[in-house]
Short mmCIF file of C-alpha atoms and ligand atoms in Angstrom, two decimals:
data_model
loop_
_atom_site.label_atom_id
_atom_site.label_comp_id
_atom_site.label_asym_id
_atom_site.label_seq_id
_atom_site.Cartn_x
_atom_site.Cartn_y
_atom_site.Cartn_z
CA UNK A 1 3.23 -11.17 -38.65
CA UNK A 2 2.59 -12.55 -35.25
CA UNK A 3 0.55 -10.67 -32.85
CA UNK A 4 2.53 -9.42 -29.92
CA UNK A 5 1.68 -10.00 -26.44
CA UNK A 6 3.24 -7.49 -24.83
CA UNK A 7 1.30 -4.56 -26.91
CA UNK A 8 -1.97 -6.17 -25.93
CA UNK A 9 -2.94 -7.07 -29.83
CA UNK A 10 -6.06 -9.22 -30.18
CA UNK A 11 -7.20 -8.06 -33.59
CA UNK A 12 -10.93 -8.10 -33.96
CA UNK A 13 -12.33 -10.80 -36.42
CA UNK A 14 -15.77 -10.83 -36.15
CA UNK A 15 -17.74 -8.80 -39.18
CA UNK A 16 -20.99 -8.42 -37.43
CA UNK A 17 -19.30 -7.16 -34.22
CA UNK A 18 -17.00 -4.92 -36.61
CA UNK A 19 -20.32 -3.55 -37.61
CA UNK A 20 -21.88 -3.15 -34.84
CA UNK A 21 -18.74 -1.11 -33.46
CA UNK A 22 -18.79 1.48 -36.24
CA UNK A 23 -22.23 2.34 -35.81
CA UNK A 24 -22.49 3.78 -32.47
CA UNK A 25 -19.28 5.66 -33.34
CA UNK A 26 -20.98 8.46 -35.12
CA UNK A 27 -18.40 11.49 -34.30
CA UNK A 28 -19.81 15.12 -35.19
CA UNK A 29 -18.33 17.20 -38.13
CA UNK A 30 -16.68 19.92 -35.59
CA UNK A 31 -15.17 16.87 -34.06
CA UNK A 32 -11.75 15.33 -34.42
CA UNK A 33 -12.13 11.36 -34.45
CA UNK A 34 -9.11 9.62 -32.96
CA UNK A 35 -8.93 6.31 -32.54
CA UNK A 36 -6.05 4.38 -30.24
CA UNK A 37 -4.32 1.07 -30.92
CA UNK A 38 -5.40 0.88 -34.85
CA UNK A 39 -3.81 -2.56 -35.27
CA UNK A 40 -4.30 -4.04 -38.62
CA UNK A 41 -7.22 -1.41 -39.28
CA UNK A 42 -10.10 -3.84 -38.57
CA UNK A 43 -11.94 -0.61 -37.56
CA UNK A 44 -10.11 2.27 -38.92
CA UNK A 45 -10.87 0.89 -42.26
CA UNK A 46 -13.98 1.47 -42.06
CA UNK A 47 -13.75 4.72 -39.89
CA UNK A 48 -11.74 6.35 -42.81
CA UNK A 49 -14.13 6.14 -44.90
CA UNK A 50 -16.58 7.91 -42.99
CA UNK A 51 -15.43 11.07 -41.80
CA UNK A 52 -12.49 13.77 -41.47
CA UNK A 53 -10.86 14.53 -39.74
CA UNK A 54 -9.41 11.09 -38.34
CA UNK A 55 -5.65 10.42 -36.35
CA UNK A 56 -4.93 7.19 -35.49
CA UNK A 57 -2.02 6.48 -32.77
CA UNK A 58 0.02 3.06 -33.00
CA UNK A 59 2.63 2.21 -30.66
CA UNK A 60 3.92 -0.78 -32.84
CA UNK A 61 5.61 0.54 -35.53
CA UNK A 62 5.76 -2.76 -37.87
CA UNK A 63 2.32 -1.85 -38.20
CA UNK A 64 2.53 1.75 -39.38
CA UNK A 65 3.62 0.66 -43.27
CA UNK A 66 0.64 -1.36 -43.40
CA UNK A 67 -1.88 1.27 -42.40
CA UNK A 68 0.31 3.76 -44.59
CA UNK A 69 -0.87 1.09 -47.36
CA UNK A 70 -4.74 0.60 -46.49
CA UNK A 71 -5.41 4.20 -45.17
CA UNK A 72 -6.08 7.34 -47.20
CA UNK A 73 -3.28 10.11 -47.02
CA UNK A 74 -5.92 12.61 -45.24
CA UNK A 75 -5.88 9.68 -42.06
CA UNK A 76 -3.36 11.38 -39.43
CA UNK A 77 -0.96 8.25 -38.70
CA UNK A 78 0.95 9.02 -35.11
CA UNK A 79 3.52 6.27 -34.30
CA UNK A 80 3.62 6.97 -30.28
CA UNK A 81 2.87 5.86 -27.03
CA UNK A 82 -0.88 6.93 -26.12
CA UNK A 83 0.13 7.19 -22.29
CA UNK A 84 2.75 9.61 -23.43
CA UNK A 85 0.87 11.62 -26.03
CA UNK A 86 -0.03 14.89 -25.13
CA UNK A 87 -3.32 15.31 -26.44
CA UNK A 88 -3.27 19.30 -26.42
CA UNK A 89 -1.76 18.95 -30.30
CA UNK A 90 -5.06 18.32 -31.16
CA UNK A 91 -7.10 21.98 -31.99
CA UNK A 92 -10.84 20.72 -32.17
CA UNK A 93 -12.77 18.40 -29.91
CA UNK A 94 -11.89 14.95 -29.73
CA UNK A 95 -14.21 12.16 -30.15
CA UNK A 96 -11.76 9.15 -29.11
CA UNK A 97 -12.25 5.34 -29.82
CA UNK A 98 -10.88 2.28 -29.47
CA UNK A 99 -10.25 -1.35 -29.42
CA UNK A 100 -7.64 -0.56 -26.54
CA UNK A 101 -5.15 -2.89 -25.27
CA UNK A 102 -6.31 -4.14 -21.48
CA UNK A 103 -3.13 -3.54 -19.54
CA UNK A 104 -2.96 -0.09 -20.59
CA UNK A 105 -7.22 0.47 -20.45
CA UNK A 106 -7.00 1.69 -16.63
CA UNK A 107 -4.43 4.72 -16.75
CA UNK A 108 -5.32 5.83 -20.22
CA UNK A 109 -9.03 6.28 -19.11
CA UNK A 110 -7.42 8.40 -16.22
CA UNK A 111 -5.41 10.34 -18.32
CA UNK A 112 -8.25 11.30 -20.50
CA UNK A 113 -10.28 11.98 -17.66
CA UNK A 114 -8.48 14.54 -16.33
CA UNK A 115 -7.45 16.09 -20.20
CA UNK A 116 -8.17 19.53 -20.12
CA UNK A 117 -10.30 20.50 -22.74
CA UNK A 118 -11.86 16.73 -21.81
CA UNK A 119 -12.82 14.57 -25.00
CA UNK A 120 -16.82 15.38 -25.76
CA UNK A 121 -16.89 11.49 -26.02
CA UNK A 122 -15.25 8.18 -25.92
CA UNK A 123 -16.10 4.62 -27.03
CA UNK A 124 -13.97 1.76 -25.91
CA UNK A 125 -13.76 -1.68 -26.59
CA UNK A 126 -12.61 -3.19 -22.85
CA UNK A 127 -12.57 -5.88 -20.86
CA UNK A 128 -16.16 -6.75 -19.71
CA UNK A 129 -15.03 -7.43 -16.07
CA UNK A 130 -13.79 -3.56 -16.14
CA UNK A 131 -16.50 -2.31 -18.23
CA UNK A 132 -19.03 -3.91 -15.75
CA UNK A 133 -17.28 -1.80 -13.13
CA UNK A 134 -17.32 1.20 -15.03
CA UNK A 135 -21.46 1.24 -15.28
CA UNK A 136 -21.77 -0.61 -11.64
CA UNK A 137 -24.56 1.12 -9.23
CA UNK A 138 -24.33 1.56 -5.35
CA UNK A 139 -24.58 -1.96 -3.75
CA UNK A 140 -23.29 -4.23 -6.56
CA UNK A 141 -20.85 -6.23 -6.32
CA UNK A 142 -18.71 -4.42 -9.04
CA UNK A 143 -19.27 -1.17 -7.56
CA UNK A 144 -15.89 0.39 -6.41
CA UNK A 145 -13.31 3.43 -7.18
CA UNK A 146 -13.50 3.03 -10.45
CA UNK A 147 -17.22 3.17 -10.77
CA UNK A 148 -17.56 6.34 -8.74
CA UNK A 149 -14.40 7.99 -10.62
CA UNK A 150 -15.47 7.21 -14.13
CA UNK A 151 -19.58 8.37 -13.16
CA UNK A 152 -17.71 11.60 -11.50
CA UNK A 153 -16.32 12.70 -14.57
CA UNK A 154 -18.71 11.15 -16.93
CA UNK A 155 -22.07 9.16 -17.95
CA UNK A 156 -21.10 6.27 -18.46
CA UNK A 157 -23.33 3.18 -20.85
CA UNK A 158 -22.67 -0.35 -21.80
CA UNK A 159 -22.79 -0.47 -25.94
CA UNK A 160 -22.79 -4.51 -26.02
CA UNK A 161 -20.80 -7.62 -24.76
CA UNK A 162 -18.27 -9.25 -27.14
CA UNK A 163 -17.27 -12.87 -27.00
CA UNK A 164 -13.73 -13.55 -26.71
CA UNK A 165 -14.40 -15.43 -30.38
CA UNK A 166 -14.68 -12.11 -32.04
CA UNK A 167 -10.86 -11.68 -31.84
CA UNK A 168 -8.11 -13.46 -33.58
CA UNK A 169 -5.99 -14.29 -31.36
CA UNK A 170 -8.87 -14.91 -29.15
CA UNK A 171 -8.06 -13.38 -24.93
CA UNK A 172 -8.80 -15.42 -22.15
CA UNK A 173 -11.37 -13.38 -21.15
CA UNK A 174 -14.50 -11.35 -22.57
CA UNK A 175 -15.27 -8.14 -23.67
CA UNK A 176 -17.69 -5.31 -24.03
CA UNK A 177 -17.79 -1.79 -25.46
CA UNK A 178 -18.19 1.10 -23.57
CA UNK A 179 -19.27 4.94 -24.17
CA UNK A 180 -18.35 7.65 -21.72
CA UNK A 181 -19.47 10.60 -22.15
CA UNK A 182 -18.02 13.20 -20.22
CA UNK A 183 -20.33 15.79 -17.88
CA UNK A 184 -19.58 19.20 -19.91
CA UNK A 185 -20.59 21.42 -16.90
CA UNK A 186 -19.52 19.45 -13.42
CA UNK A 187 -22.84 17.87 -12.40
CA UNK A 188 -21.73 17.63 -9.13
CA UNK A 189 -21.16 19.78 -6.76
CA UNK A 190 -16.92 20.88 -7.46
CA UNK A 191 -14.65 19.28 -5.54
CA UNK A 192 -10.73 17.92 -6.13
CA UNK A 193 -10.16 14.38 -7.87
CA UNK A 194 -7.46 13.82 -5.41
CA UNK A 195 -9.35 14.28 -2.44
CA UNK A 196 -11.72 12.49 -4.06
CA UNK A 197 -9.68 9.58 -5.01
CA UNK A 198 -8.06 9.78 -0.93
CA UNK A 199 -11.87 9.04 0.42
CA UNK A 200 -12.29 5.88 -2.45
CA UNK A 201 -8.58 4.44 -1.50
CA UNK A 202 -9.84 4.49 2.16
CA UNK A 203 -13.44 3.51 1.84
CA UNK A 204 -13.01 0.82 -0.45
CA UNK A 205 -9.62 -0.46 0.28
CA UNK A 206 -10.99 -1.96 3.61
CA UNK A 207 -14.57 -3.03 1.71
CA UNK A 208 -15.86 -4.89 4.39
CA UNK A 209 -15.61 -2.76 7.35
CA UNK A 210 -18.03 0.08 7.98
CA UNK A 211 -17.35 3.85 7.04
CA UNK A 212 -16.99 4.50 10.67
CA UNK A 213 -13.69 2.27 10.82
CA UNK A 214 -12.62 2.58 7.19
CA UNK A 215 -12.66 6.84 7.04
CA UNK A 216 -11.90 7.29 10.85
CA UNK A 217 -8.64 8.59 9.80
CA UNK A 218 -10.08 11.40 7.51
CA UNK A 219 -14.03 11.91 8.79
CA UNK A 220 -15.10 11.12 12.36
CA UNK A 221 -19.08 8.93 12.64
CA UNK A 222 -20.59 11.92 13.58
CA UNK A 223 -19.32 14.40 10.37
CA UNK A 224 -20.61 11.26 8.57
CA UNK A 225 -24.52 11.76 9.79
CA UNK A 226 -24.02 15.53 9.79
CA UNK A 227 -24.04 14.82 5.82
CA UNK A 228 -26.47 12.33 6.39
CA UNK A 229 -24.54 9.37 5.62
CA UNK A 230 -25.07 7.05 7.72
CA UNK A 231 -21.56 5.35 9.48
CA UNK A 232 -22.49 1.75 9.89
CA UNK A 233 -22.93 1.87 6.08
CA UNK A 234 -20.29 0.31 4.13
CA UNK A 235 -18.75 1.99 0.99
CA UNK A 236 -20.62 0.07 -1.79
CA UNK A 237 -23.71 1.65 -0.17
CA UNK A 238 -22.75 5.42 -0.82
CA UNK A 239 -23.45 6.90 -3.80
CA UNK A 240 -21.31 9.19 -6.33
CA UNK A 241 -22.66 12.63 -4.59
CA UNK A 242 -22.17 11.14 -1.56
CA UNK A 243 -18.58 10.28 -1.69
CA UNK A 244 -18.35 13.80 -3.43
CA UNK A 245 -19.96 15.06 -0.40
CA UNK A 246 -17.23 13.76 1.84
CA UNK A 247 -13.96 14.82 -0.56
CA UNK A 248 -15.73 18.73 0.21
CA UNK A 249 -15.85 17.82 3.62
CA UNK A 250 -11.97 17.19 3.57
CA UNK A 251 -11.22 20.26 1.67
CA UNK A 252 -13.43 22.23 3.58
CA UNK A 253 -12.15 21.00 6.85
CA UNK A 254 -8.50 21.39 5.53
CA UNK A 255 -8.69 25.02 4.47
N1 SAM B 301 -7.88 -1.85 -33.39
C1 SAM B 301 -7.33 -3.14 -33.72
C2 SAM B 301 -8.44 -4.16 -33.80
O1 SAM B 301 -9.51 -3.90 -33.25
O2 SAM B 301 -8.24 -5.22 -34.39
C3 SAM B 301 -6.24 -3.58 -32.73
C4 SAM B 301 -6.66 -3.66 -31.30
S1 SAM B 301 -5.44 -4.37 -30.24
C5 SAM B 301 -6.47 -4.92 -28.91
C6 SAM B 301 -4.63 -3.00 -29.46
C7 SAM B 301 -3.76 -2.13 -30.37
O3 SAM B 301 -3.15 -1.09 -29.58
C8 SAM B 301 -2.59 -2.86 -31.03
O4 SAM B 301 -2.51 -2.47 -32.37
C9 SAM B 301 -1.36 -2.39 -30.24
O5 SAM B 301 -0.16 -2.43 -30.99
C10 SAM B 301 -1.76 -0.98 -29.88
N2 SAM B 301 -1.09 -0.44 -28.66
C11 SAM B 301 -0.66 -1.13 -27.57
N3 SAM B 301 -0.15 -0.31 -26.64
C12 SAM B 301 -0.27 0.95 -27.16
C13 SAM B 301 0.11 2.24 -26.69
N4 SAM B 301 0.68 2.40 -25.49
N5 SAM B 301 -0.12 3.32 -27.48
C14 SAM B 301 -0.71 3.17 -28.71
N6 SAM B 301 -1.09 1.97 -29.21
C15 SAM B 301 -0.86 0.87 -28.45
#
């Protein structure tokens, strides 16, 4: 069976890399493992045999007989959407992995984020350009929304780099896995996604100009330095508190 574009399939080849994947996935005995996008079970293979309990969800469903066939009966096989899946079925903490397919790697991370109770961890297999901006720090290049919304919800680490060689078919462009481990008390100080999200789609949609120009709209220069941020700063300078510090500002200042 050819693999099919538009489910994002790139099966994972590569033994060593295989390997490599399975052991930093080490999920807890109170914890539920699930793992997304199963494909021909180059992982889950291996997974099954480790521990219990295990789901799997698979959006293709020409691929559900063959798991059916290489899986033991105590693997939970879910033929569904992941973006439509309400996670709540599951009872016990979720440890959630992945080899996930890239055009749906942005809004599932966002729905998982904001899961409530949140997965006690995650490892992904994802692009590397969007794993790079996952881990990025204040004044790289990569730093942007989705570096200070993934870091607000969770600690984020690099596991390695994958070559586009390590997948049959190979994608056009490389790879890395990912852990995220969400904060389980907020580290920093409470505040709304959404207003936090409202400060990022400002501050970094216009990049280049300085906070002054690019939160005028929301935060005047001198509410800036009362927070001590400084407003000739642009936003890959801030940090993660700081931009937290300025979505309290606009609920405070809302209220
Ligand atoms: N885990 C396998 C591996 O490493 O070889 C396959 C990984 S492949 C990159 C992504 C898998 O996710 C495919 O099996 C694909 O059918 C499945 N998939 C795509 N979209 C999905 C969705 N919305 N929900 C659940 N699974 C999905």
């Amino acid at each position: 069976m050819q693999a099919k574009k538009r489910f994002g399939q790139n099966f994972l080849q590569d033994p060593g890399i295989i390997a490599q994947i399975i052991d930093a996935i080490r999920p807890q005995t109170h914890q539920m493992l699930v793992e997304i996008g199963p494909g021909r079970g180059a992982l889950t293979e291996h997974l099954a045999r480790g521990h219990q309990p295990f789901s799997v969800i698979e959006l293709d469903r020409d691929l559900i007989p063959g798991l059916r066939q290489k899986l033991p009966d105590s693997v939970n096989i879910i033929e569904a959407d992941v973006l439509k899946y309400d996670f709540s079925h599951f009872s016990m903490p979720l440890f959630v992995v992945g080899n996930l397919p890239y055009n749906i790697s942005t809004p599932l991370l966002f729905k998982l984020f904001e899961q409530t109770p949140k997965p006690e961890r995650m490892i992904f297999m994802l692009q590397r350009e969007v794993v790079n901006r996952l881990v990025a720090n204040p004044g790289s290049k990569a730093y942007g929304r989705l570096s200070v919304m993934a870091q607000y919800h969770c600690g984020v680490t690099k596991v390695l780099d994958v070559p586009a060689n390590a997948f049959n078919p190979a994608p056009k462009v490389d790879s890395a896995v990912v852990e995220l481990q969400p904060h389980r008390t907020q580290v920093h100080d409470t505040t709304e996604p959404k207003l936090l999200s409202e400060v990022l789609v400002s501050a970094f949609g216009k990049r280049r100009k300085t906070l002054r120009n690019a939160l005028s709209h929301l935060i005047t220069a001198e509410e800036l330095s009362s927070m001590d941020i400084d407003p000739t700063l642009r936003a890959e300078a801030l940090t993660v508190k700081q931009f937290i510090d300025c979505a309290n500002f606009l609920r405070a200042s809302r209220q």
